[in-house]
Coordinates of C-alpha atoms in Angstrom, one line a residue:
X19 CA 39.6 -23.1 91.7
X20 CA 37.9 -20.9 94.0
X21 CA 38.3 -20.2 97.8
X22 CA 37.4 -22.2 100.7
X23 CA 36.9 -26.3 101.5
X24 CA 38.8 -28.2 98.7
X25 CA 37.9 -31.9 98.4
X26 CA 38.1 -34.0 95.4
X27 CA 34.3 -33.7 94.8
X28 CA 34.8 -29.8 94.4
X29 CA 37.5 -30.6 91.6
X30 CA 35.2 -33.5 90.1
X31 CA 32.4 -31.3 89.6
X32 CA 34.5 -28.6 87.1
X33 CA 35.7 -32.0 85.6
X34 CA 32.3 -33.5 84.6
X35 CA 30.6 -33.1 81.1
X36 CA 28.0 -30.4 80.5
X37 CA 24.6 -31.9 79.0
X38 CA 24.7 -32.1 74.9
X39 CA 22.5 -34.6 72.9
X40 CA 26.0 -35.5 71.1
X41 CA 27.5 -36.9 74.1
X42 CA 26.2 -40.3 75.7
X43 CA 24.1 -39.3 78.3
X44 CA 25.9 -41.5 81.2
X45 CA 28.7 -39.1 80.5
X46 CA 27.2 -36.2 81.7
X47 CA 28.1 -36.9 85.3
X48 CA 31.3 -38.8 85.0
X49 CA 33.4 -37.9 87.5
X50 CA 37.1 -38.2 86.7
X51 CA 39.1 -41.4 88.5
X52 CA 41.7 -41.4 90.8
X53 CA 45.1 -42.9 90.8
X54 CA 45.6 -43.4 94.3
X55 CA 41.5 -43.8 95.2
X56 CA 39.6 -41.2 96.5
X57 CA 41.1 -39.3 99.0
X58 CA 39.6 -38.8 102.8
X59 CA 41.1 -35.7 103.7
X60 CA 40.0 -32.4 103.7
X61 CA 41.2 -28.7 104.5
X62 CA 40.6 -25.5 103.5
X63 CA 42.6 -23.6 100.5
X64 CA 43.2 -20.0 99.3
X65 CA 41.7 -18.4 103.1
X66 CA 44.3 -15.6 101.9
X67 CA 46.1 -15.0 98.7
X68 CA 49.0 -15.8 100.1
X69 CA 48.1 -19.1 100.5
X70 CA 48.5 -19.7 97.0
X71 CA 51.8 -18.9 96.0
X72 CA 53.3 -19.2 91.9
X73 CA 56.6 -18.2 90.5
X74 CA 56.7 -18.4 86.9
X75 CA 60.5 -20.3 85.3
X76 CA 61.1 -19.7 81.8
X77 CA 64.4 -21.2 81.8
X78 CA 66.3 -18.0 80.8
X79 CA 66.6 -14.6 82.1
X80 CA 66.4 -11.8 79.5
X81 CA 69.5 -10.6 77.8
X82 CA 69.4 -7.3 78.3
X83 CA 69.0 -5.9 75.2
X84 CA 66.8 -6.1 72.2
X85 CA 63.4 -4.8 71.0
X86 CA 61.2 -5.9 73.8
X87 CA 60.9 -4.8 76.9
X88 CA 60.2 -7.8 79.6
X89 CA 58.7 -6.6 83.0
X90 CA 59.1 -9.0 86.2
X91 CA 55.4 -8.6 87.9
X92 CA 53.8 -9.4 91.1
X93 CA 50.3 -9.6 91.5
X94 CA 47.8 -10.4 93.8
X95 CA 44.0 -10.7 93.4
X96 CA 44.4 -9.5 89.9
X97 CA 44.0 -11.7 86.7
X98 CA 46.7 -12.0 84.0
X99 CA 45.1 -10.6 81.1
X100 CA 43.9 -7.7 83.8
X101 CA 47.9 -6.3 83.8
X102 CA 48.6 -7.0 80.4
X103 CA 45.5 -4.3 79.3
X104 CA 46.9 -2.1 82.0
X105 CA 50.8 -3.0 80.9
X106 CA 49.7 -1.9 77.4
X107 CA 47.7 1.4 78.2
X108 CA 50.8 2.2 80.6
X109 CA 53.3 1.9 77.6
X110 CA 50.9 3.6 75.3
X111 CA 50.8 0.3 73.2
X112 CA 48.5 -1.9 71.6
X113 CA 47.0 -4.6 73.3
X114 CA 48.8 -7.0 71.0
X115 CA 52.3 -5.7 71.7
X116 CA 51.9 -7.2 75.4
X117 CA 52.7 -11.1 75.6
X118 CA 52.7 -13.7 78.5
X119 CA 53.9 -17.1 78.6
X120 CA 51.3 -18.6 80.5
X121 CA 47.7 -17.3 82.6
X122 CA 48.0 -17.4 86.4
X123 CA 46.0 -17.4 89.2
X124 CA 43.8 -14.9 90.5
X125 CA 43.1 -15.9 93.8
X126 CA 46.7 -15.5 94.6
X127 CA 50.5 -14.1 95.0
X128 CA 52.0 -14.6 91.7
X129 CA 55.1 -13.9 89.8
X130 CA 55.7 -14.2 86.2
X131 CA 56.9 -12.1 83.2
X132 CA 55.2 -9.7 80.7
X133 CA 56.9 -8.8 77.0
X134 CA 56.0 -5.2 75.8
X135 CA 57.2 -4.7 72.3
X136 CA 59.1 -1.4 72.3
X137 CA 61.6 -1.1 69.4
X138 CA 63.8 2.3 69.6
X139 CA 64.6 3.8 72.6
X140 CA 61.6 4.0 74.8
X141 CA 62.0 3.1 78.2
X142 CA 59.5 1.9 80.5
X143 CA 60.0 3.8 83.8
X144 CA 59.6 2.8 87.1
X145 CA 57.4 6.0 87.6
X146 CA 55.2 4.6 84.6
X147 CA 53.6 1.8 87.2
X148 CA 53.9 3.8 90.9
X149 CA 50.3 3.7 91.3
X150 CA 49.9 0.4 89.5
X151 CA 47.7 -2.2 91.9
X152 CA 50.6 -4.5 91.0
X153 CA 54.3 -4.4 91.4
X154 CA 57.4 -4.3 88.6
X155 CA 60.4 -6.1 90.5
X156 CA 62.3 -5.6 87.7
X157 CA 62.7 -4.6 84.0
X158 CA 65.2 -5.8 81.1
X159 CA 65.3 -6.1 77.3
X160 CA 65.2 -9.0 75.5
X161 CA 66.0 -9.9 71.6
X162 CA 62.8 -12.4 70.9
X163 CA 59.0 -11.4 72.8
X164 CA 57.2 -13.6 75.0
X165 CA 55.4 -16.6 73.6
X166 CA 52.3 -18.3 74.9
X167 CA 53.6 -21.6 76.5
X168 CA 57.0 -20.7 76.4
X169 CA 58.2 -21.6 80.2
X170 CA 60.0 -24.2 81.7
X171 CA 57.0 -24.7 84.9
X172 CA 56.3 -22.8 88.1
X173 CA 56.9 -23.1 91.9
X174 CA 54.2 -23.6 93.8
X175 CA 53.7 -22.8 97.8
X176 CA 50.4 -23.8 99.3
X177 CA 49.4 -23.6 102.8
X178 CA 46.3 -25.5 103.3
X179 CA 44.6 -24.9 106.5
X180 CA 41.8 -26.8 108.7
X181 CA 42.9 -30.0 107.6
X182 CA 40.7 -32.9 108.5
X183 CA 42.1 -36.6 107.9
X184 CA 44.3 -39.4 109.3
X185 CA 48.0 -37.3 108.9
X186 CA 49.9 -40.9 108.8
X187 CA 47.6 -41.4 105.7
X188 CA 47.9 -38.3 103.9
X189 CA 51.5 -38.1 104.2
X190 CA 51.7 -41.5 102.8
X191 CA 49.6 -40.2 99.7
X192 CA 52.4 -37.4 99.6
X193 CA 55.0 -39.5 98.9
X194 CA 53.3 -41.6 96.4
X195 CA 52.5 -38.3 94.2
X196 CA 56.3 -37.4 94.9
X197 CA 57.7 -40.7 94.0
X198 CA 55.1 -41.6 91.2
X199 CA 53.4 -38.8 90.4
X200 CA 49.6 -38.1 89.3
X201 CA 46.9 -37.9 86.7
X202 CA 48.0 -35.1 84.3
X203 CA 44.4 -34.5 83.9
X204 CA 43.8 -30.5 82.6
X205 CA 42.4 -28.3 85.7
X206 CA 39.1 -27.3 86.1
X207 CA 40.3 -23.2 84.5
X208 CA 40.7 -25.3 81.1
X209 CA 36.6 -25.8 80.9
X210 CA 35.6 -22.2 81.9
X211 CA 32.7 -21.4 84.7
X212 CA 31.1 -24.5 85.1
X213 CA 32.4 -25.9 82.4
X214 CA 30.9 -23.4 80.0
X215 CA 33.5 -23.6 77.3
X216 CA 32.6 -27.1 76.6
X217 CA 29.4 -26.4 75.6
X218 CA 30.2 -23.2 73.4
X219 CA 32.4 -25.9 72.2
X220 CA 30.2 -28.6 71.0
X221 CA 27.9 -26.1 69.6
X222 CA 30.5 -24.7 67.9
X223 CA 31.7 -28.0 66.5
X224 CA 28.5 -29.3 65.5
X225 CA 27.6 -26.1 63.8
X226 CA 24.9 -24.9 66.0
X227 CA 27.2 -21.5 66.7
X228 CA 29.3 -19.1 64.9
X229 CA 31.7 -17.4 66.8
X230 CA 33.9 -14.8 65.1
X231 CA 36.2 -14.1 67.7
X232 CA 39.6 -15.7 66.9
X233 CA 40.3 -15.7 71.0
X234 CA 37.6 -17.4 71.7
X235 CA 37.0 -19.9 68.8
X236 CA 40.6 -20.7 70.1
X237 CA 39.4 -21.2 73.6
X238 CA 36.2 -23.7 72.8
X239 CA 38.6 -25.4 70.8
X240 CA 41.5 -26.0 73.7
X241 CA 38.6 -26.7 75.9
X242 CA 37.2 -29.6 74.1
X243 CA 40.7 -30.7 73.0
X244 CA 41.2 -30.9 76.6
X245 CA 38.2 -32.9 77.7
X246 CA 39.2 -35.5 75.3
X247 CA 42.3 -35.9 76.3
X248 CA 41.4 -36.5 79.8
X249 CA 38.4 -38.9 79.2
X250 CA 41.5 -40.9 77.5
X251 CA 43.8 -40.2 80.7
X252 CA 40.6 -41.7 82.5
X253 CA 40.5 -44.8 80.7
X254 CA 44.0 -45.5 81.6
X255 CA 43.5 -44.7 85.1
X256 CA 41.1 -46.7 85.7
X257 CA 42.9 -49.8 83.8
X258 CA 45.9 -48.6 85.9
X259 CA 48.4 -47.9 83.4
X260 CA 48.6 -44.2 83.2
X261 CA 51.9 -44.4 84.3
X262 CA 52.9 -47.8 82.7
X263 CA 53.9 -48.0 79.6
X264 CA 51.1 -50.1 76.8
X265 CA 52.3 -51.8 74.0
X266 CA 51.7 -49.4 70.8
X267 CA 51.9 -46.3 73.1
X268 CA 53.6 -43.1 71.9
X269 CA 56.0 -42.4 74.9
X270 CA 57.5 -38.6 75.2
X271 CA 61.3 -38.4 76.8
X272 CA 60.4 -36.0 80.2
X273 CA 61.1 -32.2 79.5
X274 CA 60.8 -32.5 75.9
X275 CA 58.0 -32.3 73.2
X276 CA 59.1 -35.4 71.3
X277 CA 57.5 -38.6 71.0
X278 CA 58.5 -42.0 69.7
X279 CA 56.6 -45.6 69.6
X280 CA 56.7 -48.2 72.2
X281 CA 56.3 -51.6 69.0
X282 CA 58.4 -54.5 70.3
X283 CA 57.9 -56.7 72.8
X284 CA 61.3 -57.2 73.0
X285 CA 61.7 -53.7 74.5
X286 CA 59.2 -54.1 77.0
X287 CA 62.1 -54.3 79.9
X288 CA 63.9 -51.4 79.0
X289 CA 60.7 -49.2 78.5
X290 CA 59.1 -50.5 81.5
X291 CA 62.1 -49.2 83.2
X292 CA 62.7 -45.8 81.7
X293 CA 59.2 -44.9 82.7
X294 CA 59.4 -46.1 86.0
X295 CA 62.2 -43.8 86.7
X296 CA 60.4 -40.9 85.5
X297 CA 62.2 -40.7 82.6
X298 CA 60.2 -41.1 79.6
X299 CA 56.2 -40.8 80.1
X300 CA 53.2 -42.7 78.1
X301 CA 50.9 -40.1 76.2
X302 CA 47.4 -39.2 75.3
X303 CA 45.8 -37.6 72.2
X304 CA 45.2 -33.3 71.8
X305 CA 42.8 -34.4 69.1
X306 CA 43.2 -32.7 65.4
X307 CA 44.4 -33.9 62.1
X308 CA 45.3 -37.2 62.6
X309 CA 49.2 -37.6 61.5
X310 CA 50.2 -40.5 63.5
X311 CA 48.4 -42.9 66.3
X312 CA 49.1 -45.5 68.8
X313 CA 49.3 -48.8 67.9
X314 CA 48.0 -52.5 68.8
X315 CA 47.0 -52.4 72.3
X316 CA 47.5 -48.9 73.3
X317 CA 45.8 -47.4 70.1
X318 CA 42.8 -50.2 70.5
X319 CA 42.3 -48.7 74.1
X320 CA 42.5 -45.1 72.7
X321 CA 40.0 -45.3 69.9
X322 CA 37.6 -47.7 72.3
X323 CA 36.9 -45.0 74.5
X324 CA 36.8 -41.6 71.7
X325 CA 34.7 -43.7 69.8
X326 CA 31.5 -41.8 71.0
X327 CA 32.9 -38.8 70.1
X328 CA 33.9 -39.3 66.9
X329 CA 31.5 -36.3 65.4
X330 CA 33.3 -33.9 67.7
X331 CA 36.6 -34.9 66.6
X332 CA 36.0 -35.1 63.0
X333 CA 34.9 -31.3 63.5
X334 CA 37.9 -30.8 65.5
X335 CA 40.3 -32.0 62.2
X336 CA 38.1 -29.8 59.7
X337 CA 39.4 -26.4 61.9
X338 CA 42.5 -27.1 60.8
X339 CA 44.2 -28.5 64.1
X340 CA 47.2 -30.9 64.2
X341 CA 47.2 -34.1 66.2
X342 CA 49.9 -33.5 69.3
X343 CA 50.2 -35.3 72.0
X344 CA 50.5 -34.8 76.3
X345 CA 52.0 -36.6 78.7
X346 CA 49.6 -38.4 80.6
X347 CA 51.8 -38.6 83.8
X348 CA 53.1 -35.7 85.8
X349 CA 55.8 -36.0 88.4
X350 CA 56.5 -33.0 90.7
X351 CA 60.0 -32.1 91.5
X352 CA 60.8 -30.4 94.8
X353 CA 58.3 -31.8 96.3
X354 CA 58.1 -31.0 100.1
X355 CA 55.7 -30.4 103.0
X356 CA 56.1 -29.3 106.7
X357 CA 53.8 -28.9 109.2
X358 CA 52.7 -25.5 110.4
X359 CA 50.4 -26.2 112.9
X360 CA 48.7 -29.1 113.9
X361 CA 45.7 -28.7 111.4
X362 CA 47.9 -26.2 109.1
X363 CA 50.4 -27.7 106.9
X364 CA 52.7 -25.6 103.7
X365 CA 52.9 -27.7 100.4
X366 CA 55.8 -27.0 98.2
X367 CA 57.0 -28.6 94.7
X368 CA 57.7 -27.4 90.7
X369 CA 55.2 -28.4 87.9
X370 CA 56.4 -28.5 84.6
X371 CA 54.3 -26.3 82.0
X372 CA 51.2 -27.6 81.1
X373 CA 50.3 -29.3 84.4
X374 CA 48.1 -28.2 87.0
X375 CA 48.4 -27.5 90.9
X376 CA 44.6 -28.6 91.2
X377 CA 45.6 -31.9 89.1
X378 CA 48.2 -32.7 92.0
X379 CA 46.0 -31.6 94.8
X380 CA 42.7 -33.6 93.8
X381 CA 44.7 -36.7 94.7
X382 CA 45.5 -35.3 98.2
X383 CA 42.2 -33.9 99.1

């Protein structure tokens, strides 16, 4: 997301399909729905770095001893994979050794944890990163390194300035995200510049590219993985029941990766009520090897709207990748807001991993 005027056409235009003959061409500009409509408000976003505010939460703190070494960092302006090259060339490590649970913003004042792998006695000195561009709050051991997608979520603190829009409005739309949540549609950061990604992607798939790089096949692949699932989030939207449960759906319990089949109709009171209390969440596809799928209704819906992409997914299986699945609902927790001025206003709440800030905020803006 970059700096300046956020509205939900900014968002919608990372979101939208780049041109490639094996999608239908009245995809290409099909702009993702929304599940409150489309918002009127407008402000501005990200005028400082400060503005834009994550701490990461792993859920543990490191236990102090072990083989790798886990450095609480602060950055600012500075990508993640920027300070783990310099974390690594500071340690006198290779680039491998240095692990992250999860990428973080640029365009911001971030905190989150770095793994260096360090077995022995080597200590990482606070003299090692005095003329860093980025700051080490604090170091520890810890028995097990750092795993991509290994954290509980993140804090976020936004100020958005310059806001435009009917305030009675807006704050109404606040407490509907906070009450029912929003879309957990992947950000625009999932697709690359422009949504670049994608189309390395579908060339890739289709077998008009090679690409050898392991990091980068991997990325095409989470990219278009991604898009899928939120054309499918976008067919539920806009039969509104992203957040309601469909008979057939595979529903995940909240805070967990496990899933488990919504068949009777003679459970539809009980379901309907654990996900209307946040509790348990309907799901979309992360396409791969298929190993199990919705059923009756839901899975009719769900294979309706892939169906035009079945080449891409039939590539998607022959790399190897297993089916999982995503909740297709987000709920923040925390969620408050206070205004700073009378065009200024500070935007707090948690996000559990996987979901995206920009997700949340397209709904508002």
């Amino acid at each position: 997301m970059s700096r300046g005027d956020f509205s939900s056409e900014d968002v919608n235009r990372s979101n939208r399909v780049v041109s490639h003959s094996s999608l239908p061409s009245e995809l290409y500009d099909q702009p993702l729905s929304f599940a409150y409509g489309k918002p009127s408000a407008r402000a501005q976003i990200r005028t400082h770095d400060a503005d834009f505010q994550v701490v990461e939460d792993l859920g543990y703190e490191p236990s102090g001893e072990g083989e790798h070494y886990f450095l609480w960092v602060e950055k600012e302006g500075l990508n993640t994979e920027f300070v783990a090259e310099d974390i690594a060339r500071r340690a006198n490590v290779q680039r491998k050794s240095v692990s992250y649970a999860g990428m973080k913003d640029r365009h911001a004042i971030t905190r989150q944890w770095f793994s260096v792998h360090l077995p022995g006695k080597t200590e990482l000195t606070e003299a090692l990163f005095e003329d860093a561009s980025y700051q080490v709050l604090s170091r520890s051991r810890h028995l097990k390194k750092l795993h991509t997608g290994s954290l509980h979520g993140n804090h976020f603190k936004l100020v958005l300035r310059e806001f435009q829009g009917d305030r009675g409005e807006f704050e109404q739309r606040l407490e509907q995200v906070r009450n029912d949540g929003f879309p957990n549609y992947f950000g625009e950061q999932r697709f690359g510049f422009n949504g670049g990604n994608l189309e390395l992607a579908q060339a890739m798939l289709l077998g008009e590219k090679r690409v050898r790089n392991r990091h980068k096949r991997g990325l095409y692949l989470s990219a278009m993985r991604s898009w899928l699932f939120n054309w499918v989030l976008h067919a539920r939207v806009n039969d509104q029941c992203w957040n309601k449960p469909v008979l057939g759906d595979l529903l995940s319990l909240d805070g967990s990766g496990s899933n488990f089949p919504y068949l009777s109709p003679q459970e539809s009171d009980d379901v309907e009520g654990r996900v209307q209390q946040g509790v348990i969440h309907p799901t979309g596809p992360l396409w791969g090897e298929p190993s199990y799928h919705p059923l009756f209704k839901a899975g009719r819906l769900e294979a309706d709207c892939l169906k035009p992409f079945e080449s891409l997914m039939l590539a998607l299986e022959s790399f190897g990748l297993s089916v999982s699945r995503r909740s297709l609902r987000a709920i923040p927790r925390d969620m408050a807001w206070r205004w700073l001025d009378d065009d200024v206003v500070e935007l707090s709440f948690y996000l559990p991993k996987g979901s995206y800030a920009t997700s949340l905020m397209r709904e508002l803006f």
